[in-house]
């Protein structure tokens, strides 16, 4: 199994030591495990590490990589917020890591997936929110700054679904992802959220498979007990759909993992 999108306490909303996450991954039979904690930026600082933490974070994961080299392949990355764009920082984009996950958590200054700001949904047209969200996903892909698209349809997290066909709303974004040669993660965290559905939905997954876009898998763990969450079942589901391989990245180079 592959699990590439996982956090550490440095993001200020995860618990447990990185060592505990790795021990849990080994116990669950995960072969390739990646840390991609929230990258620092001068925006929304309470939910991410500071720039001064980058060296500590990178050193700790590299030490774990060496410590457990005979038991599991450990990879180092960052999850980078694509918006607001002015906050993208070269210190993160040029970091010596294996991969960068590009994610959209904000529409302008609205953290649409944050329970603190859920009431804002009542003031918005859901279709308009989806249009804006996938516009940013398209721009994220076109930027060519990232290796993996994080939780492709995170916008559904609280169960708000558009009236318009989701395939029409996401079509241009998925075309851009294909053109950028990025991978899309199947992120099981959505199964723990109110929407009770993995990211992306089966409808979007069909489109991704039609475009032959590479896939990877993630549990998006914020505590050791979430490591590998529903990944065995997800991998089996992908195999039944005809998927034979997942991808991961080392030093930004794409590698294949047969499932």
mmCIF file of N, CA and C in Angstrom, residues 2 9 21 35 39 57 91 94 120 139 148 160 173 195 227 230 238 242 247 257:
data_model
loop_
_atom_site.group_PDB
_atom_site.id
_atom_site.type_symbol
_atom_site.label_atom_id
_atom_site.label_comp_id
_atom_site.label_asym_id
_atom_site.label_seq_id
_atom_site.Cartn_x
_atom_site.Cartn_y
_atom_site.Cartn_z
ATOM 1 N N UNK A 2 0.290 2.315 -0.521
ATOM 2 C CA UNK A 2 0.948 3.621 -0.611
ATOM 3 C C UNK A 2 0.101 4.628 0.162
ATOM 4 N N UNK A 9 2.552 17.096 14.111
ATOM 5 C CA UNK A 9 2.068 18.138 15.033
ATOM 6 C C UNK A 9 2.528 19.552 14.680
ATOM 7 N N UNK A 21 3.621 7.578 13.788
ATOM 8 C CA UNK A 21 2.949 7.394 12.492
ATOM 9 C C UNK A 21 3.645 6.279 11.704
ATOM 10 N N UNK A 35 5.232 11.843 4.370
ATOM 11 C CA UNK A 35 4.789 12.992 5.156
ATOM 12 C C UNK A 35 4.667 14.187 4.212
ATOM 13 N N UNK A 39 2.581 23.254 4.438
ATOM 14 C CA UNK A 39 3.728 24.133 4.249
ATOM 15 C C UNK A 39 3.454 25.505 4.856
ATOM 16 N N UNK A 57 11.494 20.003 10.504
ATOM 17 C CA UNK A 57 10.602 19.033 9.857
ATOM 18 C C UNK A 57 11.374 18.155 8.873
ATOM 19 N N UNK A 91 10.768 29.409 -0.836
ATOM 20 C CA UNK A 91 11.422 28.541 0.155
ATOM 21 C C UNK A 91 10.743 27.174 0.217
ATOM 22 N N UNK A 94 10.960 25.469 -3.700
ATOM 23 C CA UNK A 94 12.313 24.997 -4.049
ATOM 24 C C UNK A 94 12.927 24.089 -2.987
ATOM 25 N N UNK A 120 -20.766 30.286 6.512
ATOM 26 C CA UNK A 120 -20.623 31.036 5.254
ATOM 27 C C UNK A 120 -21.307 30.308 4.097
ATOM 28 N N UNK A 139 -6.208 26.245 -12.317
ATOM 29 C CA UNK A 139 -5.033 27.123 -12.246
ATOM 30 C C UNK A 139 -3.876 26.434 -11.519
ATOM 31 N N UNK A 148 1.261 16.383 -7.186
ATOM 32 C CA UNK A 148 0.014 15.680 -6.854
ATOM 33 C C UNK A 148 -1.076 16.707 -6.568
ATOM 34 N N UNK A 160 -22.271 19.516 0.963
ATOM 35 C CA UNK A 160 -22.932 20.404 -0.001
ATOM 36 C C UNK A 160 -22.644 19.895 -1.415
ATOM 37 N N UNK A 173 -10.837 21.397 -15.267
ATOM 38 C CA UNK A 173 -9.783 21.161 -14.269
ATOM 39 C C UNK A 173 -9.105 19.821 -14.513
ATOM 40 N N UNK A 195 -19.312 14.346 4.696
ATOM 41 C CA UNK A 195 -19.736 13.877 3.368
ATOM 42 C C UNK A 195 -19.704 12.355 3.259
ATOM 43 N N UNK A 227 -3.611 6.560 10.255
ATOM 44 C CA UNK A 227 -2.670 6.101 9.231
ATOM 45 C C UNK A 227 -3.253 4.895 8.492
ATOM 46 N N UNK A 230 -8.715 2.988 5.640
ATOM 47 C CA UNK A 230 -9.487 2.486 4.493
ATOM 48 C C UNK A 230 -8.651 2.339 3.209
ATOM 49 N N UNK A 238 -9.807 -0.077 -6.492
ATOM 50 C CA UNK A 238 -9.105 0.387 -7.695
ATOM 51 C C UNK A 238 -8.715 -0.790 -8.590
ATOM 52 N N UNK A 242 -9.751 -1.902 -12.663
ATOM 53 C CA UNK A 242 -8.743 -2.070 -13.704
ATOM 54 C C UNK A 242 -7.445 -1.322 -13.487
ATOM 55 N N UNK A 247 1.296 5.642 -8.295
ATOM 56 C CA UNK A 247 2.573 6.326 -8.445
ATOM 57 C C UNK A 247 2.967 6.990 -7.128
ATOM 58 N N UNK A 257 4.258 1.897 -8.546
ATOM 59 C CA UNK A 257 4.103 0.855 -7.528
ATOM 60 C C UNK A 257 2.967 -0.056 -7.983
#
